[in-house]
Short mmCIF file of C-alpha atoms in Angstrom, two decimals:
data_model
loop_
_atom_site.label_atom_id
_atom_site.label_comp_id
_atom_site.label_asym_id
_atom_site.label_seq_id
_atom_site.Cartn_x
_atom_site.Cartn_y
_atom_site.Cartn_z
CA ARG A 220 0.30 -17.01 17.75
CA GLY A 221 -1.20 -15.94 14.39
CA ASP A 222 0.96 -17.84 11.92
CA ALA A 223 -1.81 -19.21 9.73
CA VAL A 224 -1.13 -19.55 6.05
CA VAL A 225 -3.36 -17.63 3.63
CA THR A 226 -3.78 -19.58 0.42
CA GLY A 227 -6.82 -18.04 -1.18
CA GLY A 228 -9.42 -19.79 0.94
CA THR A 229 -10.34 -19.13 4.52
CA ILE A 230 -7.86 -18.51 7.28
CA SER A 231 -7.74 -21.47 9.61
CA ALA A 232 -6.29 -20.38 12.92
CA LEU A 233 -6.07 -16.68 13.53
CA VAL A 234 -7.08 -14.01 15.99
CA SER A 235 -4.11 -12.96 17.95
CA SER A 236 -4.42 -11.43 21.37
CA GLU A 237 -1.55 -9.15 20.39
CA ARG A 238 -3.81 -7.17 18.03
CA SER A 239 -4.46 -3.64 19.04
CA ALA A 240 -8.00 -2.40 19.60
CA SER A 241 -7.21 0.91 17.92
CA ARG A 242 -8.05 1.44 14.26
CA LEU A 243 -5.14 1.49 11.83
CA PRO A 244 -5.05 4.74 9.84
CA GLY A 245 -5.81 4.74 6.14
CA THR A 246 -7.54 2.48 3.70
CA VAL A 247 -6.22 -0.70 2.06
CA LEU A 248 -7.32 -1.58 -1.49
CA VAL A 249 -6.75 -5.25 -2.35
CA VAL A 250 -6.76 -6.10 -6.08
CA ASP A 251 -6.78 -9.74 -7.18
CA ALA A 252 -8.81 -11.63 -9.77
CA ASN A 253 -9.11 -14.55 -7.32
CA GLU A 254 -12.07 -13.99 -5.01
CA GLY A 255 -10.60 -16.40 -2.48
CA VAL A 256 -7.44 -14.32 -2.13
CA ARG A 257 -9.45 -11.10 -1.80
CA ASN A 258 -11.71 -12.62 0.85
CA ALA A 259 -8.80 -14.18 2.74
CA LEU A 260 -7.00 -10.84 2.92
CA HIS A 261 -10.23 -9.13 3.99
CA GLU A 262 -10.71 -11.71 6.73
CA LEU A 263 -7.09 -11.32 7.83
CA LEU A 264 -7.15 -7.51 7.95
CA GLN A 265 -10.65 -6.99 9.33
CA PRO A 266 -9.68 -7.62 13.01
CA GLU A 267 -7.03 -4.88 12.57
CA ARG A 268 -9.93 -2.45 12.18
CA VAL A 269 -8.51 -1.07 8.97
CA SER A 270 -10.79 0.16 6.19
CA ILE A 271 -10.60 -2.45 3.39
CA ARG A 272 -11.82 -2.21 -0.21
CA LEU A 273 -11.72 -5.07 -2.68
CA SER A 274 -11.36 -5.11 -6.46
CA SER A 275 -11.22 -7.93 -9.00
CA SER A 276 -9.57 -6.04 -11.85
CA GLY A 277 -7.08 -3.31 -12.62
CA GLN A 278 -9.69 -1.18 -14.35
CA GLU A 279 -12.07 -1.36 -11.40
CA ALA A 280 -9.22 -0.63 -8.98
CA LEU A 281 -8.21 2.52 -10.90
CA ALA A 282 -11.82 3.74 -10.82
CA MET A 283 -11.83 3.18 -7.06
CA VAL A 284 -8.52 5.09 -6.68
CA LYS A 285 -9.98 8.03 -8.65
CA GLN A 286 -12.97 7.99 -6.35
CA LYS A 287 -10.92 7.87 -3.13
CA ALA A 288 -7.26 6.95 -3.09
CA PRO A 289 -6.20 4.35 -0.51
CA ALA A 290 -3.15 4.66 1.72
CA LEU A 291 -2.05 1.18 0.66
CA LEU A 292 -2.61 -0.65 -2.64
CA ILE A 293 -2.03 -4.45 -2.52
CA VAL A 294 -2.20 -5.71 -6.10
CA ASP A 295 -1.58 -9.05 -7.79
CA ALA A 296 1.26 -8.89 -10.29
CA SER A 297 -0.78 -10.60 -13.02
CA LEU A 298 -4.39 -9.51 -13.19
CA SER A 299 -6.77 -10.74 -15.87
CA ASP A 300 -7.13 -7.32 -17.50
CA ARG A 301 -3.82 -5.59 -16.76
CA ASP A 302 -0.35 -5.96 -15.41
CA GLY A 303 -0.50 -5.25 -11.65
CA ILE A 304 2.71 -3.20 -11.73
CA ALA A 305 1.21 -1.00 -14.44
CA VAL A 306 -1.89 -0.57 -12.25
CA LEU A 307 0.21 0.83 -9.41
CA GLU A 308 2.12 3.15 -11.75
CA GLU A 309 -1.18 4.53 -13.06
CA ALA A 310 -2.66 4.75 -9.55
CA GLN A 311 0.38 6.71 -8.33
CA ARG A 312 -0.15 9.23 -11.12
CA ILE A 313 -3.57 9.79 -9.54
CA ASP A 314 -2.18 10.06 -5.99
CA SER A 315 1.56 9.84 -5.45
CA ARG A 316 1.20 9.42 -1.67
CA MET A 317 -0.17 5.89 -2.13
CA ILE A 318 2.09 3.01 -1.07
CA GLY A 319 2.12 -0.18 -3.15
CA VAL A 320 2.61 -3.87 -2.41
CA VAL A 321 2.71 -6.50 -5.14
CA MET A 322 1.48 -10.07 -4.65
CA THR A 323 2.73 -12.96 -6.71
CA GLY A 324 2.58 -16.75 -6.80
CA SER A 325 5.92 -16.95 -8.55
CA ALA A 326 8.42 -14.47 -7.15
CA SER A 327 11.57 -13.78 -9.11
CA VAL A 328 14.41 -11.31 -8.81
CA GLU A 329 13.28 -9.73 -12.08
CA LEU A 330 9.75 -9.18 -10.78
CA ALA A 331 11.05 -7.76 -7.49
CA VAL A 332 13.36 -5.34 -9.30
CA ARG A 333 10.61 -4.28 -11.68
CA ALA A 334 8.21 -3.78 -8.77
CA MET A 335 10.64 -1.71 -6.77
CA ARG A 336 11.49 0.49 -9.78
CA ALA A 337 7.76 1.07 -10.25
CA GLY A 338 7.46 2.27 -6.66
CA PHE A 339 6.27 -0.80 -4.81
CA SER A 340 7.43 -0.92 -1.20
CA ASP A 341 7.18 -4.67 -0.73
CA VAL A 342 6.49 -8.01 -2.44
CA LEU A 343 4.23 -10.66 -0.90
CA THR A 344 4.63 -14.24 -2.15
CA LYS A 345 1.57 -16.50 -2.29
CA PRO A 346 0.72 -18.49 -0.24
CA PHE A 347 1.05 -15.79 2.40
CA GLN A 348 2.19 -16.15 5.97
CA SER A 349 -0.50 -14.22 7.81
CA GLU A 350 1.87 -12.65 10.34
CA SER A 351 4.11 -11.45 7.48
CA VAL A 352 1.11 -9.81 5.76
CA LEU A 353 0.00 -8.16 8.98
CA THR A 354 3.47 -6.89 9.77
CA THR A 355 3.83 -5.48 6.24
CA VAL A 356 0.41 -3.76 6.31
CA ARG A 357 0.94 -2.31 9.78
CA ARG A 358 4.42 -1.02 8.87
CA LEU A 359 3.30 0.59 5.58
CA LEU A 360 0.17 2.17 7.00
CA GLU A 361 2.30 3.64 9.80
CA LEU A 362 4.75 4.94 7.15
CA HIS A 363 1.84 6.52 5.26
CA ARG A 364 0.57 8.16 8.46
CA MET A 365 4.05 9.52 9.32
CA ARG A 366 4.46 10.97 5.83
CA ALA A 367 1.07 12.68 6.13
CA ASP A 368 1.97 14.05 9.58
CA GLN A 369 5.29 15.33 8.21
CA THR A 370 3.50 17.11 5.36
CA VAL A 371 1.08 18.76 7.79
CA LEU A 372 3.95 19.92 10.00
CA LYS A 373 5.91 21.34 7.03
CA HIS A 374 2.88 23.30 5.88
CA ALA A 375 2.22 24.60 9.39
CA ALA A 376 5.86 25.70 9.80
CA VAL A 377 5.78 27.56 6.47
CA ARG A 378 2.42 29.22 7.29
CA SER A 379 3.63 30.31 10.73
CA GLY A 380 6.63 32.01 9.26
CA ALA A 381 9.07 29.88 11.22
CA VAL A 382 10.40 28.56 7.89
CA ARG A 383 10.91 30.61 4.78
CA LEU A 384 11.16 28.98 1.43
CA GLN A 385 13.44 30.60 -1.12
CA SER A 386 14.11 29.96 -4.71
CA VAL A 387 17.81 29.49 -5.32
CA PRO A 388 18.76 30.89 -8.72
CA PHE A 389 20.48 28.51 -11.07
CA GLN A 390 24.17 29.17 -11.32
CA THR A 391 26.75 27.74 -13.62
CA PHE A 392 29.63 25.94 -12.11
CA GLY A 393 32.72 28.04 -11.66
CA ASP A 394 30.91 31.34 -10.93
#
């Protein structure tokens, strides 16, 4: 049924017949110093037909984001060169539409709160449950697609004249 555990090595029993043949929209950038984790996530996501990029450091990931921002950034909380949460914050200054997921081997309430305040949409705890990772990635890529569609529709409505944007002057209370 696709409930293999991803521990940083290979994925033992996966390939679910429930997977869709259509390509998921957007790109996923996976950032982890551990090559086994990067490769395991690549192997897990590849049958989903999603575009996957891999990075071993925060600095390399930020260079990749500047080159072409992903829809979804999955980053380890503690990278060798930078704090993973700081990487997302910096990446979102480059492209605020990006959605972030933090990975950690030692989840805590403090980390979860810090991640959510920084703009992360989810926290994945290592070792991963593959179905949980797939569900999270599918959900967040769909969210990214819907936000992009909404933006396109808003711009089309404004250009067509169906919607008029106005500046509301500032008023003091009591006027």
